[in-house]
mmCIF file of C-alpha atoms in Angstrom:
data_model
loop_
_atom_site.group_PDB
_atom_site.id
_atom_site.type_symbol
_atom_site.label_atom_id
_atom_site.label_comp_id
_atom_site.label_asym_id
_atom_site.label_seq_id
_atom_site.Cartn_x
_atom_site.Cartn_y
_atom_site.Cartn_z
ATOM 1 C CA UNK A 1450 22.927 -5.015 38.664
ATOM 2 C CA UNK A 1451 23.832 -1.319 38.891
ATOM 3 C CA UNK A 1452 21.498 1.485 37.904
ATOM 4 C CA UNK A 1453 23.713 2.314 34.929
ATOM 5 C CA UNK A 1454 23.579 -1.253 33.660
ATOM 6 C CA UNK A 1455 19.819 -1.313 34.056
ATOM 7 C CA UNK A 1456 19.276 1.660 31.751
ATOM 8 C CA UNK A 1457 18.079 0.966 28.213
ATOM 9 C CA UNK A 1458 18.742 3.293 25.293
ATOM 10 C CA UNK A 1459 16.008 5.704 24.219
ATOM 11 C CA UNK A 1460 15.156 4.444 20.745
ATOM 12 C CA UNK A 1461 12.851 7.391 20.087
ATOM 13 C CA UNK A 1462 15.821 9.734 19.763
ATOM 14 C CA UNK A 1463 17.776 9.935 16.503
ATOM 15 C CA UNK A 1464 21.173 8.267 16.528
ATOM 16 C CA UNK A 1465 24.007 10.759 17.028
ATOM 17 C CA UNK A 1466 25.953 11.851 13.956
ATOM 18 C CA UNK A 1467 29.736 12.071 13.859
ATOM 19 C CA UNK A 1468 30.654 15.632 14.765
ATOM 20 C CA UNK A 1469 33.786 15.729 12.588
ATOM 21 C CA UNK A 1470 35.047 14.239 9.344
ATOM 22 C CA UNK A 1471 38.378 12.428 9.193
ATOM 23 C CA UNK A 1472 40.101 15.639 8.074
ATOM 24 C CA UNK A 1473 38.944 17.384 11.248
ATOM 25 C CA UNK A 1474 36.295 19.589 9.620
ATOM 26 C CA UNK A 1475 32.753 19.697 11.051
ATOM 27 C CA UNK A 1476 30.272 17.222 9.605
ATOM 28 C CA UNK A 1477 27.277 18.500 7.616
ATOM 29 C CA UNK A 1478 24.938 17.202 10.335
ATOM 30 C CA UNK A 1479 26.752 19.091 13.106
ATOM 31 C CA UNK A 1480 26.783 22.261 11.010
ATOM 32 C CA UNK A 1481 23.010 22.001 10.489
ATOM 33 C CA UNK A 1482 22.457 21.521 14.216
ATOM 34 C CA UNK A 1483 24.655 24.489 15.091
ATOM 35 C CA UNK A 1484 22.957 26.731 12.533
ATOM 36 C CA UNK A 1485 19.484 25.751 13.781
ATOM 37 C CA UNK A 1486 20.506 26.305 17.396
ATOM 38 C CA UNK A 1487 22.132 29.670 16.762
ATOM 39 C CA UNK A 1488 19.467 31.139 14.456
ATOM 40 C CA UNK A 1489 17.512 33.170 16.949
ATOM 41 C CA UNK A 1490 14.374 34.795 15.587
ATOM 42 C CA UNK A 1491 14.404 38.554 16.060
ATOM 43 C CA UNK A 1492 11.323 40.398 14.858
ATOM 44 C CA UNK A 1493 11.988 43.550 12.866
ATOM 45 C CA UNK A 1494 8.459 44.693 13.710
ATOM 46 C CA UNK A 1495 6.694 43.791 16.974
ATOM 47 C CA UNK A 1496 3.706 41.456 16.683
ATOM 48 C CA UNK A 1497 0.298 42.881 17.492
ATOM 49 C CA UNK A 1498 -1.500 39.519 17.634
ATOM 50 C CA UNK A 1499 -0.738 35.795 17.771
ATOM 51 C CA UNK A 1500 -1.912 34.439 14.427
ATOM 52 C CA UNK A 1501 -3.251 35.133 10.974
ATOM 53 C CA UNK A 1502 -4.754 32.238 9.001
ATOM 54 C CA UNK A 1503 -4.575 32.384 5.197
ATOM 55 C CA UNK A 1504 -6.727 30.208 2.909
ATOM 56 C CA UNK A 1505 -6.189 30.197 -0.864
ATOM 57 C CA UNK A 1506 -9.379 29.127 -2.645
ATOM 58 C CA UNK A 1507 -10.015 28.370 -6.294
ATOM 59 C CA UNK A 1508 -13.373 26.808 -7.225
ATOM 60 C CA UNK A 1509 -13.892 25.492 -3.693
ATOM 61 C CA UNK A 1510 -17.635 26.094 -3.320
ATOM 62 C CA UNK A 1511 -18.100 22.569 -1.904
ATOM 63 C CA UNK A 1512 -15.362 22.976 0.696
ATOM 64 C CA UNK A 1513 -14.895 26.612 1.675
ATOM 65 C CA UNK A 1514 -17.978 26.809 3.902
ATOM 66 C CA UNK A 1515 -17.018 23.839 6.067
ATOM 67 C CA UNK A 1516 -13.417 24.979 6.312
ATOM 68 C CA UNK A 1517 -14.299 28.516 7.374
ATOM 69 C CA UNK A 1518 -16.910 27.349 9.868
ATOM 70 C CA UNK A 1519 -14.397 24.983 11.497
ATOM 71 C CA UNK A 1520 -11.967 27.891 11.800
ATOM 72 C CA UNK A 1521 -14.547 30.350 13.104
ATOM 73 C CA UNK A 1522 -15.211 27.913 15.960
ATOM 74 C CA UNK A 1523 -11.586 28.291 17.122
ATOM 75 C CA UNK A 1524 -12.353 31.360 19.208
ATOM 76 C CA UNK A 1525 -11.957 30.767 22.943
ATOM 77 C CA UNK A 1526 -11.178 32.962 25.984
ATOM 78 C CA UNK A 1527 -7.749 34.447 25.451
ATOM 79 C CA UNK A 1528 -7.779 33.521 21.766
ATOM 80 C CA UNK A 1529 -10.498 35.665 20.253
ATOM 81 C CA UNK A 1530 -11.098 36.257 16.557
ATOM 82 C CA UNK A 1531 -10.489 39.907 15.608
ATOM 83 C CA UNK A 1532 -8.264 40.451 18.608
ATOM 84 C CA UNK A 1533 -5.768 37.619 19.022
ATOM 85 C CA UNK A 1534 -6.091 36.081 15.578
ATOM 86 C CA UNK A 1535 -7.419 36.898 12.103
ATOM 87 C CA UNK A 1536 -8.669 35.003 9.070
ATOM 88 C CA UNK A 1537 -7.943 35.861 5.432
ATOM 89 C CA UNK A 1538 -9.552 34.047 2.501
ATOM 90 C CA UNK A 1539 -7.996 34.798 -0.880
ATOM 91 C CA UNK A 1540 -10.158 33.853 -3.855
ATOM 92 C CA UNK A 1541 -7.980 32.734 -6.748
ATOM 93 C CA UNK A 1542 -10.094 33.673 -9.796
ATOM 94 C CA UNK A 1543 -12.841 31.196 -8.964
ATOM 95 C CA UNK A 1544 -15.540 30.621 -11.554
ATOM 96 C CA UNK A 1545 -18.027 29.150 -9.078
ATOM 97 C CA UNK A 1546 -19.647 30.459 -5.864
ATOM 98 C CA UNK A 1547 -16.497 30.329 -3.720
ATOM 99 C CA UNK A 1548 -16.190 34.088 -3.305
ATOM 100 C CA UNK A 1549 -19.901 34.554 -2.566
ATOM 101 C CA UNK A 1550 -19.960 31.790 0.060
ATOM 102 C CA UNK A 1551 -16.819 33.077 1.779
ATOM 103 C CA UNK A 1552 -18.073 36.668 1.717
ATOM 104 C CA UNK A 1553 -21.388 35.683 3.292
ATOM 105 C CA UNK A 1554 -19.629 33.842 6.131
ATOM 106 C CA UNK A 1555 -17.344 36.835 6.689
ATOM 107 C CA UNK A 1556 -20.247 39.292 6.813
ATOM 108 C CA UNK A 1557 -20.469 41.113 10.120
ATOM 109 C CA UNK A 1558 -17.506 39.275 11.648
ATOM 110 C CA UNK A 1559 -14.573 41.186 13.004
ATOM 111 C CA UNK A 1560 -11.266 39.671 12.001
ATOM 112 C CA UNK A 1561 -12.391 37.973 8.773
ATOM 113 C CA UNK A 1562 -11.535 39.346 5.352
ATOM 114 C CA UNK A 1563 -12.150 37.947 1.867
ATOM 115 C CA UNK A 1564 -9.851 39.129 -0.924
ATOM 116 C CA UNK A 1565 -9.799 38.610 -4.673
ATOM 117 C CA UNK A 1566 -6.451 37.813 -6.268
ATOM 118 C CA UNK A 1567 -5.714 39.323 -9.651
ATOM 119 C CA UNK A 1568 -5.921 36.925 -12.611
ATOM 120 C CA UNK A 1569 -2.579 35.373 -13.479
ATOM 121 C CA UNK A 1570 -0.907 37.088 -16.415
ATOM 122 C CA UNK A 1571 0.838 33.856 -17.383
ATOM 123 C CA UNK A 1572 0.202 30.291 -16.338
ATOM 124 C CA UNK A 1573 3.596 29.119 -17.574
ATOM 125 C CA UNK A 1574 5.994 31.542 -15.886
ATOM 126 C CA UNK A 1575 6.204 33.364 -12.582
ATOM 127 C CA UNK A 1576 3.673 32.554 -9.870
ATOM 128 C CA UNK A 1577 1.370 29.592 -9.633
ATOM 129 C CA UNK A 1578 -2.165 30.628 -8.720
ATOM 130 C CA UNK A 1579 -1.898 29.350 -5.155
ATOM 131 C CA UNK A 1580 1.430 31.041 -4.490
ATOM 132 C CA UNK A 1581 0.208 34.329 -5.942
ATOM 133 C CA UNK A 1582 -2.904 34.218 -3.770
ATOM 134 C CA UNK A 1583 -0.940 33.465 -0.605
ATOM 135 C CA UNK A 1584 1.652 36.136 -1.327
ATOM 136 C CA UNK A 1585 -1.177 38.657 -1.766
ATOM 137 C CA UNK A 1586 -2.578 37.613 1.596
ATOM 138 C CA UNK A 1587 0.843 37.902 3.193
ATOM 139 C CA UNK A 1588 1.014 41.573 2.144
ATOM 140 C CA UNK A 1589 -2.019 42.477 4.263
ATOM 141 C CA UNK A 1590 -1.456 44.348 7.505
ATOM 142 C CA UNK A 1591 -2.915 41.602 9.704
ATOM 143 C CA UNK A 1592 -0.430 39.135 8.192
ATOM 144 C CA UNK A 1593 2.577 41.463 8.447
ATOM 145 C CA UNK A 1594 2.040 42.079 12.161
ATOM 146 C CA UNK A 1595 1.141 38.535 13.296
ATOM 147 C CA UNK A 1596 3.583 36.444 15.295
ATOM 148 C CA UNK A 1597 2.550 33.293 13.414
ATOM 149 C CA UNK A 1598 1.080 32.660 9.969
ATOM 150 C CA UNK A 1599 -0.964 29.555 9.215
ATOM 151 C CA UNK A 1600 -1.384 28.526 5.584
ATOM 152 C CA UNK A 1601 -4.177 26.011 5.220
ATOM 153 C CA UNK A 1602 -6.175 24.691 2.278
ATOM 154 C CA UNK A 1603 -9.894 25.162 1.664
ATOM 155 C CA UNK A 1604 -10.480 21.392 1.808
ATOM 156 C CA UNK A 1605 -9.458 21.135 5.470
ATOM 157 C CA UNK A 1606 -11.563 20.835 8.629
ATOM 158 C CA UNK A 1607 -10.053 21.985 11.910
ATOM 159 C CA UNK A 1608 -10.901 20.517 15.303
ATOM 160 C CA UNK A 1609 -11.952 22.947 18.075
ATOM 161 C CA UNK A 1610 -9.052 24.725 19.816
ATOM 162 C CA UNK A 1611 -6.534 23.147 17.425
ATOM 163 C CA UNK A 1612 -5.068 26.472 16.269
ATOM 164 C CA UNK A 1613 -4.132 27.619 19.756
ATOM 165 C CA UNK A 1614 -2.753 24.178 20.604
ATOM 166 C CA UNK A 1615 -0.608 24.221 17.461
ATOM 167 C CA UNK A 1616 0.965 27.540 18.468
ATOM 168 C CA UNK A 1617 1.640 26.184 21.961
ATOM 169 C CA UNK A 1618 3.248 23.072 20.431
ATOM 170 C CA UNK A 1619 5.446 25.104 18.087
ATOM 171 C CA UNK A 1620 6.629 27.365 20.895
ATOM 172 C CA UNK A 1621 7.161 24.480 23.317
ATOM 173 C CA UNK A 1622 9.417 22.739 20.774
ATOM 174 C CA UNK A 1623 11.032 26.063 19.812
ATOM 175 C CA UNK A 1624 10.530 25.579 16.072
ATOM 176 C CA UNK A 1625 10.155 28.128 13.300
ATOM 177 C CA UNK A 1626 7.765 25.975 11.281
ATOM 178 C CA UNK A 1627 5.225 23.364 12.327
ATOM 179 C CA UNK A 1628 3.337 21.319 9.752
ATOM 180 C CA UNK A 1629 0.649 18.688 10.238
ATOM 181 C CA UNK A 1630 -0.244 15.834 7.950
ATOM 182 C CA UNK A 1631 -4.057 15.711 8.283
ATOM 183 C CA UNK A 1632 -6.349 12.733 8.556
ATOM 184 C CA UNK A 1633 -7.513 12.075 4.998
ATOM 185 C CA UNK A 1634 -11.245 11.819 4.262
ATOM 186 C CA UNK A 1635 -11.767 9.574 1.240
ATOM 187 C CA UNK A 1636 -14.804 9.907 -0.995
ATOM 188 C CA UNK A 1637 -14.941 6.433 -2.579
ATOM 189 C CA UNK A 1638 -13.376 2.977 -2.740
ATOM 190 C CA UNK A 1639 -10.777 4.036 -5.283
ATOM 191 C CA UNK A 1640 -9.473 6.720 -2.931
ATOM 192 C CA UNK A 1641 -9.570 4.377 0.064
ATOM 193 C CA UNK A 1642 -7.398 1.955 -1.891
ATOM 194 C CA UNK A 1643 -4.927 4.367 -3.512
ATOM 195 C CA UNK A 1644 -4.346 6.931 -0.755
ATOM 196 C CA UNK A 1645 -2.686 4.471 1.695
ATOM 197 C CA UNK A 1646 -0.110 3.599 -0.965
ATOM 198 C CA UNK A 1647 0.771 7.235 -1.601
ATOM 199 C CA UNK A 1648 0.874 8.328 2.022
ATOM 200 C CA UNK A 1649 2.933 5.307 3.078
ATOM 201 C CA UNK A 1650 5.510 6.223 0.423
ATOM 202 C CA UNK A 1651 5.450 9.844 1.569
ATOM 203 C CA UNK A 1652 6.102 8.709 5.147
ATOM 204 C CA UNK A 1653 9.000 6.570 3.902
ATOM 205 C CA UNK A 1654 10.527 9.307 1.725
ATOM 206 C CA UNK A 1655 9.971 12.103 4.243
ATOM 207 C CA UNK A 1656 10.070 10.388 7.674
ATOM 208 C CA UNK A 1657 8.613 12.834 10.208
ATOM 209 C CA UNK A 1658 11.377 12.075 12.733
ATOM 210 C CA UNK A 1659 14.069 12.964 10.206
ATOM 211 C CA UNK A 1660 12.196 16.043 9.018
ATOM 212 C CA UNK A 1661 12.039 17.195 12.642
ATOM 213 C CA UNK A 1662 15.702 16.346 13.298
ATOM 214 C CA UNK A 1663 17.973 19.405 12.835
ATOM 215 C CA UNK A 1664 20.908 17.139 11.902
ATOM 216 C CA UNK A 1665 19.019 15.597 8.963
ATOM 217 C CA UNK A 1666 18.924 17.339 5.571
ATOM 218 C CA UNK A 1667 15.415 16.024 4.873
ATOM 219 C CA UNK A 1668 12.795 18.789 4.891
ATOM 220 C CA UNK A 1669 9.089 18.613 4.135
ATOM 221 C CA UNK A 1670 5.776 20.193 5.000
ATOM 222 C CA UNK A 1671 2.139 19.716 4.105
ATOM 223 C CA UNK A 1672 0.462 22.818 2.698
ATOM 224 C CA UNK A 1673 -2.842 21.695 4.165
ATOM 225 C CA UNK A 1674 -1.515 22.876 7.544
ATOM 226 C CA UNK A 1675 1.685 24.910 7.578
ATOM 227 C CA UNK A 1676 2.303 27.133 10.592
ATOM 228 C CA UNK A 1677 5.368 29.400 10.360
ATOM 229 C CA UNK A 1678 6.798 32.298 12.314
ATOM 230 C CA UNK A 1679 5.978 35.484 10.400
ATOM 231 C CA UNK A 1680 9.495 36.861 10.733
ATOM 232 C CA UNK A 1681 11.037 33.644 9.392
ATOM 233 C CA UNK A 1682 8.533 33.475 6.547
ATOM 234 C CA UNK A 1683 9.502 36.911 5.259
ATOM 235 C CA UNK A 1684 13.208 36.354 5.982
ATOM 236 C CA UNK A 1685 13.268 33.389 3.551
ATOM 237 C CA UNK A 1686 11.223 35.279 0.965
ATOM 238 C CA UNK A 1687 7.806 33.709 1.613
ATOM 239 C CA UNK A 1688 5.756 32.398 -1.280
ATOM 240 C CA UNK A 1689 7.447 34.880 -3.592
ATOM 241 C CA UNK A 1690 10.677 32.902 -3.167
ATOM 242 C CA UNK A 1691 8.926 29.690 -4.281
ATOM 243 C CA UNK A 1692 6.604 31.436 -6.738
ATOM 244 C CA UNK A 1693 6.815 28.944 -9.600
ATOM 245 C CA UNK A 1694 7.018 25.814 -7.427
ATOM 246 C CA UNK A 1695 4.125 23.373 -7.755
ATOM 247 C CA UNK A 1696 5.232 21.772 -4.462
ATOM 248 C CA UNK A 1697 5.499 25.098 -2.677
ATOM 249 C CA UNK A 1698 5.086 23.568 0.795
ATOM 250 C CA UNK A 1699 8.154 21.319 0.488
ATOM 251 C CA UNK A 1700 10.186 24.113 -1.131
ATOM 252 C CA UNK A 1701 9.285 26.532 1.677
ATOM 253 C CA UNK A 1702 10.164 23.945 4.338
ATOM 254 C CA UNK A 1703 13.552 23.410 2.713
ATOM 255 C CA UNK A 1704 14.309 27.137 2.827
ATOM 256 C CA UNK A 1705 13.284 27.412 6.478
ATOM 257 C CA UNK A 1706 15.214 24.330 7.600
ATOM 258 C CA UNK A 1707 18.488 25.681 6.222
ATOM 259 C CA UNK A 1708 18.417 28.229 9.049
ATOM 260 C CA UNK A 1709 15.924 27.011 11.648
ATOM 261 C CA UNK A 1710 14.375 23.937 13.233
ATOM 262 C CA UNK A 1711 11.096 22.609 11.837
ATOM 263 C CA UNK A 1712 8.624 20.031 13.091
ATOM 264 C CA UNK A 1713 6.375 17.721 11.062
ATOM 265 C CA UNK A 1714 3.928 15.055 12.231
ATOM 266 C CA UNK A 1715 0.656 13.261 11.568
ATOM 267 C CA UNK A 1716 -2.111 15.066 13.469
ATOM 268 C CA UNK A 1717 -5.513 13.431 13.052
ATOM 269 C CA UNK A 1718 -6.603 14.990 16.344
ATOM 270 C CA UNK A 1719 -6.134 18.498 14.940
ATOM 271 C CA UNK A 1720 -7.084 18.578 11.263
ATOM 272 C CA UNK A 1721 -8.625 16.463 8.524
ATOM 273 C CA UNK A 1722 -8.776 16.997 4.764
ATOM 274 C CA UNK A 1723 -10.910 15.882 1.850
ATOM 275 C CA UNK A 1724 -8.357 16.295 -0.907
ATOM 276 C CA UNK A 1725 -10.501 14.993 -3.753
ATOM 277 C CA UNK A 1726 -14.224 14.430 -4.217
ATOM 278 C CA UNK A 1727 -13.979 12.257 -7.321
ATOM 279 C CA UNK A 1728 -11.559 9.706 -8.741
ATOM 280 C CA UNK A 1729 -10.895 12.019 -11.699
ATOM 281 C CA UNK A 1730 -9.803 14.797 -9.320
ATOM 282 C CA UNK A 1731 -7.523 12.356 -7.513
ATOM 283 C CA UNK A 1732 -5.910 11.247 -10.779
ATOM 284 C CA UNK A 1733 -5.299 14.851 -11.863
ATOM 285 C CA UNK A 1734 -3.974 15.868 -8.451
ATOM 286 C CA UNK A 1735 -1.496 13.033 -8.009
ATOM 287 C CA UNK A 1736 -0.420 13.220 -11.652
ATOM 288 C CA UNK A 1737 0.673 16.759 -10.820
ATOM 289 C CA UNK A 1738 2.580 15.789 -7.674
ATOM 290 C CA UNK A 1739 3.992 12.251 -7.627
ATOM 291 C CA UNK A 1740 7.016 12.712 -9.902
ATOM 292 C CA UNK A 1741 7.878 15.893 -7.994
ATOM 293 C CA UNK A 1742 7.612 14.184 -4.604
ATOM 294 C CA UNK A 1743 9.576 11.041 -5.463
ATOM 295 C CA UNK A 1744 12.963 10.843 -7.171
ATOM 296 C CA UNK A 1745 12.438 7.492 -8.912
ATOM 297 C CA UNK A 1746 8.757 7.202 -9.878
ATOM 298 C CA UNK A 1747 9.384 4.569 -12.576
ATOM 299 C CA UNK A 1748 11.277 2.329 -10.159
ATOM 300 C CA UNK A 1749 8.482 2.759 -7.609
ATOM 301 C CA UNK A 1750 5.957 1.791 -10.291
ATOM 302 C CA UNK A 1751 7.875 -1.422 -11.029
ATOM 303 C CA UNK A 1752 8.028 -2.288 -7.315
ATOM 304 C CA UNK A 1753 4.276 -1.705 -7.019
ATOM 305 C CA UNK A 1754 3.587 -4.081 -9.914
ATOM 306 C CA UNK A 1755 5.994 -6.666 -8.481
ATOM 307 C CA UNK A 1756 4.236 -6.509 -5.104
ATOM 308 C CA UNK A 1757 0.881 -6.961 -6.837
ATOM 309 C CA UNK A 1758 2.108 -10.056 -8.705
ATOM 310 C CA UNK A 1759 3.670 -11.580 -5.592
ATOM 311 C CA UNK A 1760 0.805 -10.835 -3.200
ATOM 312 C CA UNK A 1761 -1.944 -12.151 -5.469
ATOM 313 C CA UNK A 1762 0.039 -14.541 -7.652
ATOM 314 C CA UNK A 1763 1.987 -16.615 -5.127
ATOM 315 C CA UNK A 1764 -1.108 -18.097 -3.395
ATOM 316 C CA UNK A 1765 -2.365 -19.267 -6.818
ATOM 317 C CA UNK A 1766 0.792 -21.197 -7.770
ATOM 318 C CA UNK A 1767 -0.172 -24.463 -5.990
ATOM 319 C CA UNK A 1768 -3.456 -24.458 -7.923
ATOM 320 C CA UNK A 1769 -1.800 -23.643 -11.249
ATOM 321 C CA UNK A 1770 0.883 -26.307 -10.679
ATOM 322 C CA UNK A 1771 -0.871 -29.052 -8.685
ATOM 323 C CA UNK A 1772 2.153 -31.379 -8.906
ATOM 324 C CA UNK A 1773 4.262 -29.279 -6.557
ATOM 325 C CA UNK A 1774 5.692 -31.289 -3.671
ATOM 326 C CA UNK A 1775 5.163 -30.395 -0.027
ATOM 327 C CA UNK A 1776 8.437 -28.504 0.488
ATOM 328 C CA UNK A 1777 7.817 -26.408 -2.629
ATOM 329 C CA UNK A 1778 4.359 -25.410 -1.384
ATOM 330 C CA UNK A 1779 5.877 -24.571 2.014
ATOM 331 C CA UNK A 1780 8.584 -22.442 0.397
ATOM 332 C CA UNK A 1781 5.957 -20.541 -1.605
ATOM 333 C CA UNK A 1782 3.896 -19.991 1.561
ATOM 334 C CA UNK A 1783 6.938 -18.672 3.480
ATOM 335 C CA UNK A 1784 7.872 -16.344 0.616
ATOM 336 C CA UNK A 1785 4.297 -15.037 0.402
ATOM 337 C CA UNK A 1786 4.145 -14.416 4.169
ATOM 338 C CA UNK A 1787 7.447 -12.541 3.993
ATOM 339 C CA UNK A 1788 6.161 -10.317 1.177
ATOM 340 C CA UNK A 1789 2.867 -9.802 3.034
ATOM 341 C CA UNK A 1790 4.524 -8.781 6.314
ATOM 342 C CA UNK A 1791 6.894 -6.369 4.576
ATOM 343 C CA UNK A 1792 4.059 -4.867 2.548
ATOM 344 C CA UNK A 1793 1.801 -4.272 5.549
ATOM 345 C CA UNK A 1794 4.728 -2.922 7.544
ATOM 346 C CA UNK A 1795 5.306 -0.304 4.862
ATOM 347 C CA UNK A 1796 1.693 0.585 4.081
ATOM 348 C CA UNK A 1797 1.007 0.818 7.814
ATOM 349 C CA UNK A 1798 2.913 4.115 7.827
ATOM 350 C CA UNK A 1799 -0.055 5.698 6.051
ATOM 351 C CA UNK A 1800 -2.097 5.926 9.286
ATOM 352 C CA UNK A 1801 -5.253 4.521 7.657
ATOM 353 C CA UNK A 1802 -7.682 1.844 8.925
ATOM 354 C CA UNK A 1803 -6.614 -1.792 8.520
ATOM 355 C CA UNK A 1804 -9.263 -2.610 5.920
ATOM 356 C CA UNK A 1805 -8.035 0.247 3.718
ATOM 357 C CA UNK A 1806 -4.546 -1.257 3.873
ATOM 358 C CA UNK A 1807 -5.955 -4.587 2.705
ATOM 359 C CA UNK A 1808 -7.904 -2.845 -0.042
ATOM 360 C CA UNK A 1809 -4.730 -1.079 -1.192
ATOM 361 C CA UNK A 1810 -3.350 -4.352 -2.595
ATOM 362 C CA UNK A 1811 -5.789 -4.300 -5.509
ATOM 363 C CA UNK A 1812 -4.888 -0.654 -6.195
ATOM 364 C CA UNK A 1813 -1.190 -1.352 -6.784
ATOM 365 C CA UNK A 1814 -1.558 -1.356 -10.622
ATOM 366 C CA UNK A 1815 -3.435 1.956 -10.436
ATOM 367 C CA UNK A 1816 -0.701 3.408 -8.243
ATOM 368 C CA UNK A 1817 1.899 2.250 -10.776
ATOM 369 C CA UNK A 1818 -0.091 3.881 -13.566
ATOM 370 C CA UNK A 1819 -0.313 7.166 -11.640
ATOM 371 C CA UNK A 1820 3.453 7.130 -11.097
ATOM 372 C CA UNK A 1821 4.093 6.501 -14.793
ATOM 373 C CA UNK A 1822 1.583 9.153 -15.853
ATOM 374 C CA UNK A 1823 3.137 11.686 -13.472
ATOM 375 C CA UNK A 1824 6.655 10.887 -14.736
ATOM 376 C CA UNK A 1825 5.447 11.370 -18.301
ATOM 377 C CA UNK A 1826 3.847 14.753 -17.558
ATOM 378 C CA UNK A 1827 6.496 16.142 -15.185
ATOM 379 C CA UNK A 1828 9.725 14.783 -16.681
ATOM 380 C CA UNK A 1829 8.884 14.433 -20.389
ATOM 381 C CA UNK A 1830 6.108 16.921 -21.223
ATOM 382 C CA UNK A 1831 7.364 19.309 -18.508
ATOM 383 C CA UNK A 1832 3.835 20.550 -17.852
ATOM 384 C CA UNK A 1833 1.051 19.665 -15.430
ATOM 385 C CA UNK A 1834 -2.580 20.744 -15.278
ATOM 386 C CA UNK A 1835 -4.420 21.681 -12.108
ATOM 387 C CA UNK A 1836 -7.824 23.359 -11.796
ATOM 388 C CA UNK A 1837 -7.891 24.498 -15.396
ATOM 389 C CA UNK A 1838 -4.344 25.902 -15.471
ATOM 390 C CA UNK A 1839 -1.175 24.510 -16.981
ATOM 391 C CA UNK A 1840 2.140 24.959 -15.182
ATOM 392 C CA UNK A 1841 5.677 24.154 -16.346
ATOM 393 C CA UNK A 1842 7.707 21.838 -14.114
#
C-alpha cells in the first residue's frame, strides 16, 4: 500500500465549504474566511503594556476577594503587575462590602485600581449595569494603552500563570478574541443536576469548533473570561456598542467575528467560576439568559420532559403491564438503551463528572420549567430582573 493510500483524514479539522455558489459568486463561508484573513490589526496608539484586566462587581462581597487574590498571584518574571499588566475593579453601585473589600486588597499595590461606576439613570434603556461599568473601565488610561483587555467576572478564580498563557495562546493562534468556558463550581445538588443540562445545550448550540472556525457564522463568548485585542475592542465599539444587551459577551463576539478570527474553548485548567451560591440565584440567573441563548426554548422544554418520561418511565412499563411478552420487553429495553445512550452522549458535552450527568436526569422537569419561565419573561413580559434591576429584552 502506498503512503498516500495509508493516510487517514484529519477529522479534527472542519470540513471544507464550497468556495463558490452555482452562479459563480463567492460563498458566505469563503467570504468570512477571506475577511478574517485580511483583517490585519493595526494599532492607532502603541501599547505600553501587555494586558489590563477589568472586573465589574455588583454586590460581590462573597466573591471579589477570592477573585482578586487569584489574579494578584498571576505576577511572574516578565509579567509583573504594575509594569506588564494592570487590574481594574469597577464597583457597580454595590450595596454590600464589595467596594471596601476590593479597596483593601488594592491598598499599597502598584497596578491595581478600584473605581466606582455612576448609578444608572435608567434601568430600562441605554446601558445595563455591567456594560456601563466595563465601558467606564475601558476609558481608563491603562485600558486604552494595553495590547490586550481581559473582561472577567467577580465570581471567577484564576489558576497561577493562566493570564500569560492565555495571551500566548491567543497570539499563537492569531486571534482577535479568546474566550474560555470555565470549570463550574456548584454549590448544591440542585446546581449539580441542572448545570450539566444547560451547559450541554450551550455546547450543542455554540459548538466551540464552529465558533473558532472562520468559515462558520456561529459566534459566542463567555463573559467570565473574554480576552480581546484592545484595538479590535474599540474598533467594534466595545461595550458601548452592546450597551443594552443582556448577553453582552455573545453580542461582542458576533461583532468581532464579522471582521476577525475568534477562539472559544473549555478551559478548566485556567479558570473556574461559582456562578450562583443558592438555588434561588440560579433560577433568577438562568431565567434572565435561557430564552436569549436558545432560539426555541419551548421546544427544548418539551424535549426535556419527553426525555424524562422515557428515561424513567420505560423501565417501569414491564412492571405496570406484567402481561407483556418477551419480545415486547426486549423492544422496550432496546428503546430505553437507545434513549439513554443518546442522552448521555449529549449531556457529556457539559464537561462535568459522570455522577452529575446521572443526577441531571431527575432535573429535566426543572430545566423545562426554567426554559418556560425564561420564555415567559424574555418573549412575553419583555423584561428580566438581575441583582435588583429590571432590564428590557
